[in-house]
Coordinates of C-alpha atoms in Angstrom, one line a residue:
Chain A
M1288 CA 25.9 27.3 196.3
K1289 CA 23.5 30.2 195.9
L1290 CA 22.9 31.8 192.5
L1291 CA 23.1 35.6 192.3
V1292 CA 21.9 37.2 189.1
S1293 CA 22.1 40.9 188.2
I1294 CA 19.0 42.3 186.5
N1295 CA 18.2 45.2 184.2
K1296 CA 14.5 45.4 185.0
L1297 CA 12.3 44.5 188.0
E1298 CA 10.3 42.0 185.9
Q1299 CA 13.4 39.8 186.0
L1300 CA 12.8 39.1 189.7
S1301 CA 10.8 36.1 188.4
L1302 CA 14.0 34.4 187.2
N1303 CA 15.1 31.3 189.0
A1304 CA 17.8 32.8 191.1
D1305 CA 18.5 32.7 194.9
A1306 CA 19.1 36.4 195.1
F1307 CA 19.2 39.3 192.7
V1308 CA 21.8 42.0 192.2
L1309 CA 20.5 45.5 191.6
G1310 CA 22.9 48.3 190.6
Y1311 CA 22.2 51.3 192.8
E1312 CA 21.6 54.6 191.0
K1313 CA 24.4 56.2 193.1
F1314 CA 28.0 54.9 193.2
S1315 CA 27.5 52.0 190.8
S1316 CA 30.1 52.4 188.0
F1317 CA 28.8 49.6 185.9
A1318 CA 25.7 47.5 186.1
P1319 CA 23.1 46.2 183.7
A1320 CA 20.8 48.9 185.0
L1321 CA 20.5 51.3 187.9
F1322 CA 17.7 51.2 190.4
S1323 CA 16.4 53.8 192.8
Y1324 CA 15.9 53.4 196.5
A1325 CA 12.2 53.0 195.9
Q1326 CA 12.7 50.2 193.3
I1327 CA 15.2 48.4 195.6
K1328 CA 12.7 48.6 198.4
E1329 CA 10.0 47.2 196.2
A1330 CA 12.3 44.4 195.1
C1331 CA 13.2 43.5 198.7
M1332 CA 9.6 42.8 199.5
K1333 CA 9.6 40.0 196.9
K1334 CA 13.0 38.5 196.8
S1335 CA 16.5 38.5 198.4
V1336 CA 18.4 41.5 197.1
F1337 CA 22.1 42.5 197.0
V1338 CA 22.8 46.1 196.1
L1339 CA 25.7 46.7 193.8
M1340 CA 27.8 49.7 194.6
N1341 CA 31.0 49.1 192.7
S1342 CA 32.4 52.5 192.3
L1343 CA 35.8 53.4 193.7
I1344 CA 35.0 56.2 196.2
N1345 CA 37.1 59.3 196.6
E1346 CA 37.4 61.3 199.9
D1347 CA 34.8 63.9 198.8
E1348 CA 32.3 61.2 198.1
L1349 CA 32.9 59.1 201.2
K1350 CA 30.4 60.6 203.6
I1351 CA 27.7 60.6 201.0
A1352 CA 28.4 57.0 200.0
I1353 CA 28.3 55.9 203.6
K1354 CA 25.1 57.8 204.1
E1355 CA 23.5 55.9 201.1
I1356 CA 24.7 52.6 202.5
D1357 CA 23.3 53.4 205.9
R1358 CA 20.0 54.2 204.3
L1359 CA 19.9 51.0 202.3
K1360 CA 20.9 48.9 205.3
E1361 CA 17.5 49.7 206.7
L1362 CA 16.0 47.6 203.9
G1363 CA 18.0 44.6 205.0
V1364 CA 19.7 44.2 201.7
G1365 CA 23.1 42.6 201.0
F1366 CA 25.9 44.7 199.4
I1367 CA 28.4 44.0 196.8
V1368 CA 31.2 46.6 197.0
Q1369 CA 34.5 47.2 195.3
D1370 CA 35.8 50.1 197.4
I1371 CA 37.8 49.1 200.4
G1372 CA 36.5 52.1 202.3
L1373 CA 32.9 51.1 201.9
L1374 CA 33.9 47.5 202.8
H1375 CA 35.5 48.8 206.0
H1376 CA 32.4 50.7 206.9
L1377 CA 30.2 47.7 206.3
I1378 CA 32.5 45.4 208.3
K1379 CA 32.3 47.7 211.3
T1380 CA 28.5 48.4 211.2
Y1381 CA 26.6 45.6 209.4
D1382 CA 25.7 41.9 209.3
K1383 CA 28.8 40.5 207.6
T1384 CA 26.9 37.7 206.0
K1385 CA 25.3 40.3 203.8
V1386 CA 28.6 41.8 202.6
I1387 CA 30.4 40.7 199.5
F1388 CA 33.7 42.2 198.4
N1389 CA 34.5 42.2 194.8
P1390 CA 37.8 43.9 193.9
Y1391 CA 37.8 42.3 190.4
T1392 CA 41.5 41.7 190.2
L1393 CA 43.1 41.7 193.6
I1394 CA 42.4 38.3 195.1
C1395 CA 44.1 35.5 193.2
N1396 CA 45.5 33.2 195.9
V1397 CA 44.2 31.2 198.8
E1398 CA 46.1 33.1 201.5
D1399 CA 44.9 36.6 200.5
L1400 CA 41.4 35.1 200.3
K1401 CA 41.7 33.8 203.8
E1402 CA 42.9 37.2 205.1
Y1403 CA 39.9 39.1 203.7
Q1404 CA 37.6 36.3 204.9
N1405 CA 39.0 36.8 208.4
D1406 CA 36.5 39.7 208.6
D1407 CA 33.7 37.1 208.0
I1408 CA 32.7 38.6 204.7
T1409 CA 32.3 36.8 201.4
V1410 CA 34.9 37.5 198.8
F1411 CA 34.9 37.3 195.0
V1412 CA 37.8 35.3 193.7
S1413 CA 39.3 36.7 190.5
D1414 CA 38.7 34.7 187.4
V1415 CA 42.3 34.8 186.4
A1416 CA 43.3 32.7 189.3
T1417 CA 45.1 29.7 188.0
D1418 CA 44.2 27.3 190.7
K1419 CA 40.5 27.9 191.4
K1420 CA 39.6 24.7 193.0
E1421 CA 41.8 25.4 196.1
L1422 CA 40.2 28.8 196.4
L1423 CA 36.6 27.8 196.4
G1424 CA 34.6 27.1 199.6
D1425 CA 32.8 29.0 202.3
K1426 CA 32.5 32.7 201.9
T1427 CA 33.7 32.8 198.3
A1428 CA 31.9 34.1 195.3
L1429 CA 32.7 33.3 191.7
F1430 CA 31.7 35.2 188.5
V1431 CA 30.4 32.3 186.4
Y1432 CA 28.7 34.0 183.4
G1433 CA 28.9 37.3 181.7
Y1434 CA 31.3 39.9 180.4
L1435 CA 34.1 40.6 182.8
P1436 CA 35.4 44.2 183.2
I1437 CA 39.1 44.4 182.1
Y1438 CA 39.7 48.1 182.5
Q1439 CA 38.4 50.6 184.9
S1440 CA 39.4 54.2 184.8
F1441 CA 38.5 57.5 186.4
R1442 CA 39.3 59.1 183.1
K1443 CA 36.5 59.7 180.7
V1444 CA 38.2 58.2 177.7
L1445 CA 35.4 58.8 175.2
S1446 CA 34.9 62.5 176.3
L1447 CA 38.7 63.1 176.0
Y1448 CA 38.5 61.7 172.5
E1449 CA 35.6 64.0 171.7
N1450 CA 37.2 67.1 173.2
G1451 CA 40.7 66.4 171.8
H1452 CA 39.5 65.9 168.3
D1453 CA 36.5 68.3 168.4
I1454 CA 34.1 65.6 167.3
S1455 CA 30.9 64.4 168.9
L1456 CA 29.9 60.8 169.7
S1457 CA 26.2 60.0 169.6
E1458 CA 26.5 57.7 172.6
K1459 CA 28.9 56.6 175.3
D1460 CA 28.2 52.9 175.1
L1461 CA 30.3 51.6 172.2
F1462 CA 32.9 49.0 171.2
I1463 CA 36.6 49.4 170.8
K1464 CA 39.0 47.3 168.8
E1465 CA 42.8 47.3 169.0
N1466 CA 44.3 48.2 165.7
T1467 CA 46.0 44.8 165.0
R1468 CA 43.3 42.6 166.6
D1469 CA 39.8 41.4 165.7
D1470 CA 38.1 41.4 169.1
L1471 CA 35.4 44.0 169.8
H1472 CA 35.2 45.1 173.5
H1473 CA 32.3 47.0 175.0
I1474 CA 33.4 50.4 176.3
I1475 CA 31.1 52.6 178.4
E1476 CA 31.6 55.9 180.0
N1477 CA 29.5 57.6 182.7
E1478 CA 30.0 60.0 185.6
F1479 CA 32.3 57.5 187.3
G1480 CA 34.7 57.1 184.4
T1481 CA 35.3 54.5 181.8
V1482 CA 35.0 50.7 181.8
I1483 CA 36.0 48.2 179.1
F1484 CA 34.8 44.7 179.1
D1485 CA 36.2 41.4 177.8
S1486 CA 35.2 40.6 174.2
K1487 CA 34.2 37.1 175.1
V1488 CA 31.7 35.9 177.7
C1489 CA 33.3 34.3 180.7
D1490 CA 31.7 30.9 181.2
E1491 CA 32.6 29.1 184.4
I1492 CA 29.4 27.1 184.8
K1493 CA 31.3 24.0 185.7
I1494 CA 30.8 21.2 188.2
E1495 CA 34.2 21.7 189.8
N1496 CA 33.3 25.3 190.7
L1497 CA 30.2 24.3 192.8
K1498 CA 32.1 24.6 196.1
A1499 CA 31.8 28.4 195.9
D1500 CA 29.2 29.9 198.2
Y1501 CA 27.9 32.2 195.5
W1502 CA 27.8 32.0 191.8
Y1503 CA 27.2 35.3 190.0
I1504 CA 25.7 35.8 186.6
D1505 CA 26.1 39.3 185.3
S1506 CA 23.4 40.2 182.8
S1507 CA 25.2 43.3 181.4
Y1508 CA 25.1 43.1 177.6
L1509 CA 23.4 39.8 177.6
L1510 CA 20.1 39.2 176.0
D1511 CA 17.3 38.0 178.3
K1512 CA 17.3 34.7 176.6
E1513 CA 21.1 34.3 177.3
V1514 CA 20.5 35.0 181.0
E1515 CA 17.7 32.5 181.2
T1516 CA 19.7 29.8 179.4
A1517 CA 22.7 30.4 181.8
I1518 CA 20.4 30.1 184.8
K1519 CA 18.9 26.9 183.4
R1520 CA 22.4 25.4 182.9
V1521 CA 23.2 26.2 186.5
R1522 CA 20.1 24.6 187.8
D1523 CA 20.6 21.5 185.6
L1524 CA 24.2 21.2 186.9
C1525 CA 23.1 21.5 190.5
A1526 CA 20.5 18.8 189.9
K1527 CA 23.0 16.3 188.7
Chain B
M539 CA 56.9 67.7 212.0
R540 CA 59.2 65.2 210.3
K541 CA 60.7 66.4 207.0
I542 CA 58.9 64.9 204.0
E543 CA 60.6 62.0 202.4
L544 CA 61.7 62.0 198.8
L545 CA 61.3 58.4 197.6
A546 CA 63.0 57.4 194.3
P547 CA 62.9 54.2 192.3
A548 CA 66.0 52.1 191.5
G549 CA 66.0 49.3 188.9
D550 CA 69.4 47.9 190.0
L551 CA 72.1 48.4 192.6
D552 CA 74.0 51.0 190.6
K553 CA 70.9 53.1 190.2
L554 CA 70.2 52.7 193.9
K555 CA 73.6 54.3 194.6
L556 CA 73.0 57.1 192.1
A557 CA 69.6 57.8 193.6
C558 CA 71.0 58.1 197.1
L559 CA 73.8 60.4 195.9
Y560 CA 71.5 62.6 193.9
G561 CA 69.4 63.3 197.0
A562 CA 66.7 60.7 197.5
D563 CA 65.8 60.2 201.2
A564 CA 64.7 56.7 200.4
V565 CA 64.7 54.3 197.5
Y566 CA 62.3 51.5 196.5
I567 CA 63.6 48.5 194.7
G568 CA 62.3 45.1 193.5
G569 CA 63.7 41.7 194.0
K570 CA 63.9 39.0 191.3
S571 CA 60.5 37.7 192.5
F572 CA 57.3 39.0 194.0
S573 CA 57.5 42.4 192.4
L574 CA 55.9 44.2 189.5
R575 CA 58.3 45.6 186.8
Y576 CA 59.4 42.1 185.7
F577 CA 61.5 43.7 183.0
A578 CA 63.6 45.9 185.3
S579 CA 67.0 44.4 186.2
N580 CA 65.9 43.9 189.7
F581 CA 68.0 42.9 192.8
T582 CA 69.4 39.6 193.9
L583 CA 69.4 39.1 197.7
D584 CA 73.1 40.0 197.7
D585 CA 72.3 43.2 195.8
I586 CA 69.6 44.0 198.4
K587 CA 72.0 43.5 201.3
E588 CA 74.7 45.6 199.6
G589 CA 72.2 48.3 198.7
V590 CA 70.8 48.5 202.2
E591 CA 74.3 48.8 203.6
F592 CA 75.2 51.6 201.1
A593 CA 72.0 53.5 201.8
H594 CA 72.1 53.2 205.5
K595 CA 75.7 54.6 205.6
L596 CA 74.2 57.7 204.0
E597 CA 71.2 57.6 206.4
K598 CA 68.8 56.7 203.5
K599 CA 66.1 54.1 203.6
V600 CA 65.3 51.2 201.4
Y601 CA 61.9 49.7 200.7
V602 CA 61.5 46.5 198.7
T603 CA 58.4 46.1 196.5
V604 CA 56.5 42.8 197.0
N605 CA 53.5 44.2 195.2
M606 CA 52.7 41.5 192.7
V607 CA 49.1 40.3 192.8
M608 CA 50.1 36.8 193.6
H609 CA 48.6 33.6 192.4
N610 CA 49.0 30.4 194.4
E611 CA 52.1 29.3 192.6
N612 CA 53.8 32.7 193.4
L613 CA 53.5 32.2 197.1
K614 CA 56.3 29.7 197.3
G615 CA 59.2 31.1 199.2
L616 CA 57.5 34.3 200.1
E617 CA 57.7 34.1 203.9
D618 CA 61.4 33.1 203.8
Y619 CA 62.0 36.0 201.4
L620 CA 60.4 38.5 203.8
K621 CA 62.4 37.1 206.7
A622 CA 65.6 37.6 204.7
L623 CA 64.6 41.2 204.0
K624 CA 64.1 41.7 207.7
E625 CA 67.5 40.2 208.4
F626 CA 69.1 42.7 205.9
A627 CA 67.5 45.5 207.8
V628 CA 65.3 46.6 204.9
D629 CA 63.2 49.6 206.1
G630 CA 60.0 48.2 204.8
V631 CA 58.2 46.5 202.0
I632 CA 55.5 47.7 199.6
A633 CA 52.7 45.2 199.1
S634 CA 49.2 44.9 197.6
S635 CA 48.5 41.8 199.6
L636 CA 46.9 41.4 203.0
Y637 CA 48.8 38.1 203.4
V638 CA 52.1 39.9 203.0
L639 CA 50.9 42.5 205.5
S640 CA 50.1 39.7 208.0
I641 CA 53.6 38.1 207.6
C642 CA 55.2 41.5 208.0
K643 CA 53.3 42.0 211.2
K644 CA 54.5 38.7 212.5
I645 CA 58.2 39.4 211.8
D646 CA 58.0 43.1 212.7
L647 CA 58.8 44.5 209.3
D648 CA 57.1 47.7 208.2
C649 CA 54.6 47.2 205.3
H650 CA 53.3 50.0 203.1
M651 CA 50.2 49.3 201.0
S652 CA 50.5 49.8 197.3
T653 CA 48.8 52.1 194.9
Q654 CA 47.5 48.8 193.3
L655 CA 44.8 48.8 196.0
S656 CA 43.2 52.0 194.7
I657 CA 43.1 53.7 198.1
L658 CA 41.2 56.9 197.4
N659 CA 39.7 57.7 200.8
S660 CA 40.6 57.7 204.5
E661 CA 38.3 54.8 205.3
A662 CA 40.2 52.6 202.9
A663 CA 43.5 53.9 204.3
N664 CA 42.4 53.1 207.8
F665 CA 41.3 49.6 206.9
F666 CA 44.9 48.7 206.2
I667 CA 46.4 50.9 208.9
E668 CA 44.2 49.2 211.5
K669 CA 45.5 45.8 210.2
G670 CA 49.0 46.9 210.9
S671 CA 50.2 48.8 207.8
K672 CA 52.5 51.8 208.6
R673 CA 51.7 53.7 205.4
V674 CA 49.4 53.7 202.4
V675 CA 50.3 54.8 198.9
L676 CA 47.3 56.6 197.5
A677 CA 45.9 56.0 194.0
R678 CA 47.0 58.7 191.6
E679 CA 43.4 59.7 191.0
A680 CA 43.2 61.6 194.3
S681 CA 43.1 65.4 194.0
L682 CA 45.2 67.8 196.1
E683 CA 42.2 68.7 198.2
Q684 CA 41.3 65.0 198.7
I685 CA 44.9 64.2 199.6
K686 CA 44.8 66.9 202.3
N687 CA 41.6 65.5 203.8
I688 CA 42.9 61.9 203.7
C689 CA 46.1 63.0 205.5
H690 CA 43.9 64.7 208.1
N691 CA 41.6 61.7 208.6
A692 CA 44.1 58.8 208.1
K693 CA 45.6 57.1 211.2
G694 CA 48.9 56.5 209.5
E695 CA 51.3 57.8 206.9
V696 CA 50.3 58.8 203.4
E697 CA 52.5 58.5 200.4
V698 CA 51.7 60.2 197.1
F699 CA 53.1 59.9 193.6
I700 CA 54.6 63.1 192.3
H701 CA 56.4 62.2 189.1
G702 CA 56.5 59.6 186.4
G703 CA 54.3 57.3 184.4
M704 CA 50.6 57.2 184.9
C705 CA 48.4 54.2 184.4
S706 CA 45.5 55.0 182.1
S707 CA 43.3 53.0 184.4
Y708 CA 43.1 52.8 188.2
S709 CA 46.4 50.9 189.0
G710 CA 45.7 47.3 189.4
K711 CA 42.3 47.4 187.7
C712 CA 43.5 46.9 184.2
L713 CA 43.8 43.5 182.4
L714 CA 44.1 44.8 178.9
S715 CA 47.6 43.4 178.6
K716 CA 46.6 40.1 180.0
V717 CA 43.6 39.8 177.6
M718 CA 45.3 41.1 174.5
C719 CA 48.7 39.5 174.7
D720 CA 48.7 37.2 177.8
R721 CA 51.0 39.4 179.8
D722 CA 49.5 39.9 183.3
P723 CA 50.0 43.5 184.3
N724 CA 49.4 42.6 187.9
R725 CA 52.4 40.2 187.9
G726 CA 54.8 42.6 186.2
G727 CA 54.1 41.9 182.6
C728 CA 52.3 45.0 181.5
A729 CA 52.7 45.6 177.8
H730 CA 51.3 49.2 178.0
S731 CA 48.3 48.2 176.0
C732 CA 46.7 51.6 176.9
R733 CA 49.3 53.2 174.7
W734 CA 48.2 51.3 171.6
E735 CA 45.9 52.5 168.8
Y736 CA 42.2 51.7 169.1
H737 CA 39.2 52.2 166.9
L738 CA 35.6 52.9 167.9
Y739 CA 32.5 51.0 166.7
N740 CA 28.9 51.7 167.3
N741 CA 26.3 49.1 168.3
K742 CA 25.8 48.1 164.7
K743 CA 29.5 47.3 164.6
E744 CA 30.2 50.1 162.2
E745 CA 33.4 52.0 162.7
V746 CA 33.1 55.5 164.0
N747 CA 35.5 58.1 162.7
K748 CA 37.8 55.8 160.7
E749 CA 40.5 58.5 160.4
I750 CA 40.8 59.2 164.1
Y751 CA 42.0 56.5 166.4
L752 CA 41.3 56.4 170.1
S753 CA 44.2 56.8 172.5
M754 CA 43.9 56.0 176.2
S755 CA 47.4 57.1 176.9
S756 CA 48.4 59.6 179.5
K757 CA 51.1 62.2 179.8
D758 CA 53.5 61.5 182.7
L759 CA 53.0 63.2 186.0
C760 CA 55.1 66.2 187.0
A761 CA 53.9 67.7 190.3
I762 CA 56.8 69.9 191.2
R763 CA 54.5 73.0 191.5
E764 CA 52.3 71.1 193.9
I765 CA 55.1 70.2 196.4
P766 CA 54.5 73.1 198.8
E767 CA 50.8 72.1 199.2
L768 CA 51.7 68.4 199.6
I769 CA 54.2 69.3 202.3
N770 CA 51.5 71.4 204.1
A771 CA 49.0 68.6 203.7
G772 CA 51.1 66.4 205.9
V773 CA 52.0 63.8 203.3
A774 CA 54.8 61.6 204.6
S775 CA 56.5 60.6 201.3
L776 CA 56.7 61.9 197.8
K777 CA 57.2 59.1 195.3
I778 CA 58.9 59.2 191.9
E779 CA 57.8 56.5 189.6
G780 CA 60.3 54.6 187.4
R781 CA 62.1 51.5 188.3
M782 CA 62.6 50.9 184.5
K783 CA 63.9 54.5 184.0
S784 CA 67.5 55.5 183.0
Y785 CA 70.3 56.9 185.1
N786 CA 69.7 60.3 183.4
Y787 CA 66.1 60.4 184.3
L788 CA 66.8 59.5 187.9
A789 CA 69.6 62.0 188.4
C790 CA 67.7 64.9 186.9
V791 CA 64.3 64.3 188.4
I792 CA 65.6 63.5 191.9
S793 CA 67.9 66.6 191.8
A794 CA 65.0 68.8 190.8
Y795 CA 62.7 67.6 193.6
R796 CA 65.5 67.6 196.1
M797 CA 66.2 71.3 195.4
C798 CA 62.6 72.2 195.6
I799 CA 62.0 70.4 198.9
D800 CA 65.2 71.8 200.4
D801 CA 64.4 75.4 199.3
I802 CA 60.9 75.1 200.8
Y803 CA 62.2 73.9 204.2
A804 CA 64.8 76.7 204.1
D805 CA 62.0 79.2 203.7
K806 CA 63.3 80.2 200.2
K807 CA 60.8 81.0 197.4
P808 CA 60.7 77.9 195.2
D809 CA 62.2 78.5 191.7
F810 CA 60.0 76.2 189.7
D811 CA 61.4 77.2 186.4
R812 CA 64.9 76.2 187.5
Y813 CA 63.7 72.9 188.8
L814 CA 61.8 72.2 185.5
R815 CA 64.9 73.0 183.5
V816 CA 66.7 70.3 185.4
I817 CA 63.8 67.8 184.9
E818 CA 63.8 68.5 181.2
F819 CA 67.3 67.0 180.9
G820 CA 66.0 63.7 182.1
E821 CA 62.5 63.5 180.9
N822 CA 61.7 61.9 177.5
R823 CA 57.8 62.1 177.8
L824 CA 55.4 64.9 178.0
T825 CA 54.2 65.7 181.5
G826 CA 51.1 67.2 183.1
H827 CA 49.7 67.6 186.6
G828 CA 47.6 64.4 186.6
F829 CA 44.5 64.4 188.7
F830 CA 45.7 67.0 191.3
Y831 CA 43.0 69.4 190.2
G832 CA 40.2 67.0 189.4
N833 CA 39.6 64.6 186.5
V834 CA 42.1 64.9 183.7
T835 CA 41.4 67.0 180.6
V836 CA 42.9 66.7 177.1
N837 CA 45.9 68.7 178.5
E838 CA 46.9 65.7 180.7
S839 CA 46.3 63.2 178.0
L840 CA 48.3 61.9 175.0
L841 CA 45.7 61.9 172.3
E842 CA 48.4 61.6 169.6
L843 CA 50.7 58.7 170.1
S844 CA 53.9 60.5 168.9
N845 CA 56.1 61.5 171.8
A846 CA 57.1 64.7 170.2
F847 CA 59.3 66.2 172.9
D848 CA 62.3 68.3 172.2
K849 CA 64.9 67.0 174.6
A850 CA 67.0 69.6 176.3
G851 CA 70.2 67.6 175.8
E852 CA 71.3 64.1 174.9
F853 CA 72.7 61.9 177.6
V854 CA 76.3 61.1 176.7
G855 CA 77.7 59.2 179.6
I856 CA 78.1 58.6 183.3
V857 CA 81.3 59.2 185.2
R858 CA 82.8 56.2 186.9
G859 CA 85.9 57.7 188.4
Y860 CA 88.3 60.6 188.3
D861 CA 92.0 61.0 188.9
S862 CA 92.8 64.5 190.0
E863 CA 96.5 64.2 189.1
S864 CA 96.1 63.1 185.5
K865 CA 92.7 64.8 185.2
I866 CA 91.5 61.7 183.5
A867 CA 87.9 60.6 184.1
L868 CA 86.5 57.2 183.5
L869 CA 83.3 57.6 181.5
E870 CA 80.7 54.9 180.8
V871 CA 79.5 55.8 177.3
K872 CA 75.7 56.0 176.7
N873 CA 75.7 58.0 173.4
K874 CA 78.3 59.3 171.0
I875 CA 80.9 61.5 172.5
I876 CA 83.3 63.7 170.5
K877 CA 86.7 64.9 171.6
D878 CA 87.5 68.5 172.3
C879 CA 83.9 69.5 172.8
D880 CA 81.9 71.3 175.5
Y881 CA 79.3 69.3 177.5
L882 CA 76.9 69.9 180.2
H883 CA 78.0 68.4 183.4
I884 CA 75.2 67.4 185.8
S885 CA 76.1 66.5 189.4
P886 CA 74.2 65.9 192.7
G887 CA 72.4 68.9 193.9
G888 CA 71.1 69.8 190.5
K889 CA 74.2 71.6 189.6
I890 CA 74.6 72.0 185.8
D891 CA 77.7 73.7 184.4
K892 CA 79.5 73.6 181.1
I893 CA 82.8 71.7 180.9
H894 CA 85.3 70.9 178.2
I895 CA 86.2 67.4 177.4
G896 CA 89.5 66.9 175.7
N897 CA 91.1 63.7 174.5
L898 CA 89.3 60.4 174.4
S899 CA 90.9 57.1 174.6
F900 CA 90.0 53.4 175.1
K901 CA 92.5 50.6 175.8
G902 CA 95.4 52.8 174.9
A903 CA 94.0 54.0 171.6
D904 CA 92.9 57.6 171.0
F905 CA 89.6 58.4 169.3
D906 CA 88.1 61.6 167.7
Q907 CA 84.7 60.3 168.7
Y908 CA 83.4 57.2 170.6
T909 CA 80.0 55.5 170.0
V910 CA 80.1 52.1 171.7
A911 CA 77.5 52.3 174.5
G912 CA 78.5 50.5 177.7
D913 CA 82.3 50.9 177.2
V914 CA 84.2 52.8 179.9
I915 CA 86.6 55.1 178.2
E916 CA 89.1 57.7 179.5
V917 CA 88.3 61.4 178.9
Y918 CA 90.3 64.4 179.8
S919 CA 88.6 67.1 182.0
E920 CA 90.3 70.0 183.7
V921 CA 87.2 70.3 185.9
P922 CA 87.2 67.6 188.6
L923 CA 84.5 65.1 188.2
Q924 CA 83.0 62.5 190.6
S925 CA 81.5 59.1 190.2
Y926 CA 77.9 59.3 189.1
D927 CA 78.2 62.7 187.5
L928 CA 76.6 62.8 184.1
L929 CA 77.6 64.4 180.8
H930 CA 75.1 65.8 178.4
L931 CA 75.2 67.2 174.9
D932 CA 73.7 70.7 175.0
K933 CA 71.4 71.2 172.0

């Protein structure tokens, strides 16, 4: 098992992870922070890096997104993508050991997992899968710690709220709560749309999950201390 | 170029027949398993067989949705089910699973890739087409211009939604219902959580604008005015959403789009106002043009949760038979019907005329009015009626 951790500043490259996930400033809908090409290049010189480009790409953006990927490929980075078009391009043109597909909700059974793995890429298994043990093995990735996205939209929900009611929100990184429930969920809006996160941290740092190739800790909305504690728990578990 | 296909939903066998008669070129249906829309009546295998036979006699196609995002326990019986569909000569399945696609390839059954896959570009479309899919159903977030370019660059058929409910999120990327009430939207259990009332809080957990709730809800899509451009773009199929929708909705919406498509192919100037009037008889939600012109604005959103919509007419009943000698029609009642009144009569082809309904009777007894929904009563009509004609109250 290799531990991937997403970071929000380059100083976190000192954390005890096997590889680091950096949100790219272009085509990353949600990430702890966004990094420029230059910053990613700097990070690559020190550690193993996966670039997160998790936006869903429309036809107008396709050529530009592919161009950015091709530019980043020169740095030898790995990629974590959600869009199947970007995945297709990477499968055709790049070292597949450096490609991780994360569709967030689509892959919940062992047969679909195998079908995607036929292209020799690594695939994230959805956390809502009910029988995870069967799914884990080579070329699988598992989200083990952090806030999972539970809603992704192209709509700019907060801007629509502002425009529709003629009010102004001071920021676009807030919480929402359903009227009859207590849970507060992070909601963010940016140029790519709106994302809502689960109200509770997903914690799958468990011995039975160790068969996965990659474990992923997403540091979005986590304090530095929380990330460090999660990493320590992973290392302690591996040492057992 | 092959004529564009008008693809309509059917929640059960009876609605399949209605959809075919009202002008759909193809219908999509769901079985009792493997499909989203858990709460639709859905089809048994016998229903599917009968439905396919009915449709094929009218030279219409039937696609079966197998678009659930399956967990391991849902895979049981899948291959046998697909083989049965192939045996029944189903024209294709709609799937969100590469595993389903691989089985379909093996048994030579056409497979269309679902909107659940968020296909928004030609590279994504070609990923599935190169793996053997015949057609991809685009995500609803694609604009008209993007659709044109995808059609140009895709190596297979492209299908586009033109009418009906819109997910607030990218289809397939929403787990609100799962998280909030343990109903998995990707396995047919969506509780429409996006249509609930939400409140905003800042990072200090203080409520923002207490008086104004946040709505993520969307108007339904109505793309009748975009049909000419979609035809020119080379789209293969125009899809109406709504396997849970009523007879009335299906009849009116299908009729309207049928008229529009046929008028365009006959080189007639489309009469959008006429088509929209027919749609109004069947629609019960506000509509907009979705993402066809870019990201949605407040005009395509439902910021207030009331569905204030003045329905053009109330759906009274569906004709189940007519005897031309006695001039008695069998009418399945949906809402109150009153004797000796005028009603709007809607029939295939979008024809709407006013007719007079005389006596009402049920099991030999006469009634001045009848209100029991589901009962099939006898009504007098000088005007000949056909099975699947609809009656509406004209407001």
